[in-house]
Amino acid sequence: MQPSDTTETAAKDLAKAYEFRDVEDKWYQAWLEHKNFRAGMDPERPSYSIVIPPPNVTGVLHVGHALNNTLQDVLIRFRRMQGMNTLWLPGTDHAGIATQNVVERQLAAENTSRHEIGRRAFVERVWKWKEESGGQIIHQLKRLGCSCDWERERFTMDEGLSKAVREVFCRLYDEGLIYRGDYIINWCPRCHTALADLEVEHEPTDGKLYHIRYPLADGSGHLVVATTRPETMLGDTAVAVHPEDERFRDLPEKAVILPLANKKIPIVFDAHVEREFGSGALKVTPAHDLNDFEIGRRHDLPLLKVMDDSGTMNEAAGSYAGLDRFACRKQVVADLEAAGLLEKIEPHQHGVGHCYRCQTVVEPALSKQWFVKVKPLAEEAIRAVEQGETRIHPKSWENTYYSWMRDIRDWCISRQIWWGHQIPAWTCEACGELIVARIDPTSCSKCGANSLHQETDVLDTWFSSALWPFSTLGWPDDTKELAFFYPTSVLVTSFDILFFWVARMMMMGIHFMGRAPFADVYLHALVRDKHGQKMSKSKGNVMDPLVVMDQYGTDALRFTLAAFAAQGRDIRLSEERIEGYRHFINKLWNAARFSLMHIGTCAPPEPDRLEPAALDLPHRWILARLDRTTGEVIAALDNFRYNDAAAALYQFVWREFCDWYLEWIKPELYAEPGPGQEAARTVLFTVLETVLKLLHPFIPFVTEEIWHALPGDRQTIMTEGYPAPRAAWQSEAAEKEAALLMGVITGLRNIRSETGIHPSAEITAIVHCPDQVTEEMVAGHQQAIRALAKVGNLTARVAGERPKGAATYIYNDIVIFVPLEGLVDFDAELAKLDKEKSKTQVLLDKVNAKLSNPKFVDNAPAEVVAGEKEKQETLAAKLGKLDESMKRLAELKG
RNA sequence: GGGCGAUUAACUCAGUGGUUAGAGUGCCACCUUCACACGGUGGAAGUCACAGGUUCGAAUCCCGUAUCGCCCACCA
């Protein structure tokens, strides 16, 4: 495979530092050209599908999107490499209010408005905006490397999805699950639309509680009511008290005079009233408060609307008509005060509802709206999770899901805006018949008249999003895609839309497809601002992922996000951390450069033909480590533990492959050609190829770039098989032996550093081993010890003369000496050993205490006890060696 | 009013019953050694918020306290 612009690809001599700028776009275009993202439908292979949480068509990529989509891309690339038919279905959401707001702002700038240009022109204008400026986030997702099947990109208002929406609406209506009625809903006076309960954000606000005297109608006194919204009193049609409240039992006449309006309203008895609150009397405004609405129903009270759709007082408010609700509040309070009817004003903290789109204070208002009766759907959705048809990760979210589903209230789905799916309902002007239909009717089905007018409301945006997992696959048609990819494998999303979206997809998916839409739901953390608030564009101090990608490269961002994914609820990306992982990318790059110098033009290795048993320790060791890492990465990804996978890979590449293995085999690589060198090259090549494949889902660009620099005819790494563990590569013996060798080398390096020996100076080392086997091991690896610790003269022996003037280091039961011919600072040496001794003693004491506790020995698993015994022996041996050495040093010191 | 989460190194965070609690960045010392200074080697740094409990064994499980934060909810 070659990238499209073939200017400088096959260059095997790589730049000294990884230059992501040259690489990312090149490979992304190549993947697109080769259609590597296209979903296959091979019946022989399992399917793996994800539908993208569709970003708003108005959206701009923020860190939350970057996280969400990186996590999805990791899974999709991983499963694709594992050979599955992978579909990652992309698309955007029409985002009713948000998009309408954008275009309305444009119109305002042109000194016009949607009302002026009319509905048809407005909707056309939004479509035009969408075609020209919408969906820039799609380009940004490509920049992030997302391997979506772009040929299947959908939009919640495209033809197919609109058809699905209409079908669902009609079916639910026919089933009696959609109804229209007059209820108190949340009204946004700025957006001029109803909002669902979920779309109202309650913010604690320091308000005031006004205590107002309502004179009794017979003039014998007054009742005091308390309210936070005095302006609504103009709409009061009763005062309520608790039926068992002694204080109100003997009211002479069951009526009060509503101040300012000067009209008589009844006193009703209702158990909803809290006797302890305020004076125990509650003003009842059925048209502007949900509870009051319910009370009104129970007592057959009139509904009096005193406000219009913009939050302005209407004619029913008498002399207050025309005032904005907040201005009216001031005026009402002033007038009450003047009339001596204001008993007191208390500071009062309470939750005030705000529109989640524009933050305007929401007004509960009486209105005719469409609702979905969700209770029966919710019951099915609960069952699906209870029975494990859908698993939620992390599991702790299940309870949140259940409790919301159990207390669910009917869903208000109508919105009084213009951008969205217009409700397919018509009213006959002649006979008043309500017609709900899949195809626009031309005449009344009841009376035959053809004066029909369609409902002007549109549906809540989440109504169409709720159908996303099946509408995007062609439903209501019976498509191949639906059969193949539904239910989808996993939904990856952030927990803040668990109710808005996930819960509703569950309900709709089960109801219309008969099966829950996902096998797994993985909820990840939310990126918040520094105050712990949800991030919003209007606030500053928000990290822009596009800037990050420009600065550090996409792979660095992706790897960082994967490493961050463990966090429970909040993520705040730190730039330092991204920089740290850019260093990791560069490290990988340079390890590859180095490897390439030595691999030369080797034929690509055949891992199956590798015989580890015939190889030297470094090779056996690195293959064992690689195998372990492979197992860890796969297990981690199987369980959505991205951070574990990232950490395992980071650790392996940097700490084991680069720091130890490459240094270890350098002598062999630089030596004269021979079978040893041949083996080293082969293993090196194998490890590099394997690790690139393991890393590819996380950091696709740099891995692809290196992949193509390797010798051999190469297709994209994207479709290489993902590595799997190989029993033949496992070797605990090699891991143990290498650990011993590393201990000795580290000890020597420690001595060098502590005694100030120049890095380029060679030293003499004497290693005293506890037994013959150890001695042979150390002697057998003297080439490595010489190279890695800069040792000139190395002696390994079981016992023998302890050198006179020598720095000492004890590694378990091995004593390491570096003779320094009179240069040894005995006091410093003694102090060092003494410190080591006390540390060792503390550990040994702990182990001794454990092992002398019969309860531990009896109760702990055998392998834990055995482990402690081994530790005891090692520590005791070390302590013995430390004691000996200190005694010897004291003698030498004189 | 319910529910949930967090509290671990200077900073940002991993670590959900069993080695001497880890990572990135930062810090100290030495090193421009032929892949990499976006580097190497060695090192310092933590009463795992506090107080109890369960257990042979607790950062990890349970109870409580404190601080911070989130979600849900019709006390005006």
XYZ file of N, CA, C and O in Angstrom, chain A residues 250 787 820:
12
model
N -61.537 26.331 61.899
C -62.743 27.115 62.152
C -62.754 28.448 61.431
O -63.195 29.460 61.966
N 28.974 -4.733 29.114
C 28.465 -3.683 28.238
C 27.535 -2.726 28.991
O 27.608 -1.515 28.825
N 38.304 0.011 44.704
C 38.610 1.398 44.337
C 39.971 1.840 44.821
O 40.280 3.021 44.840
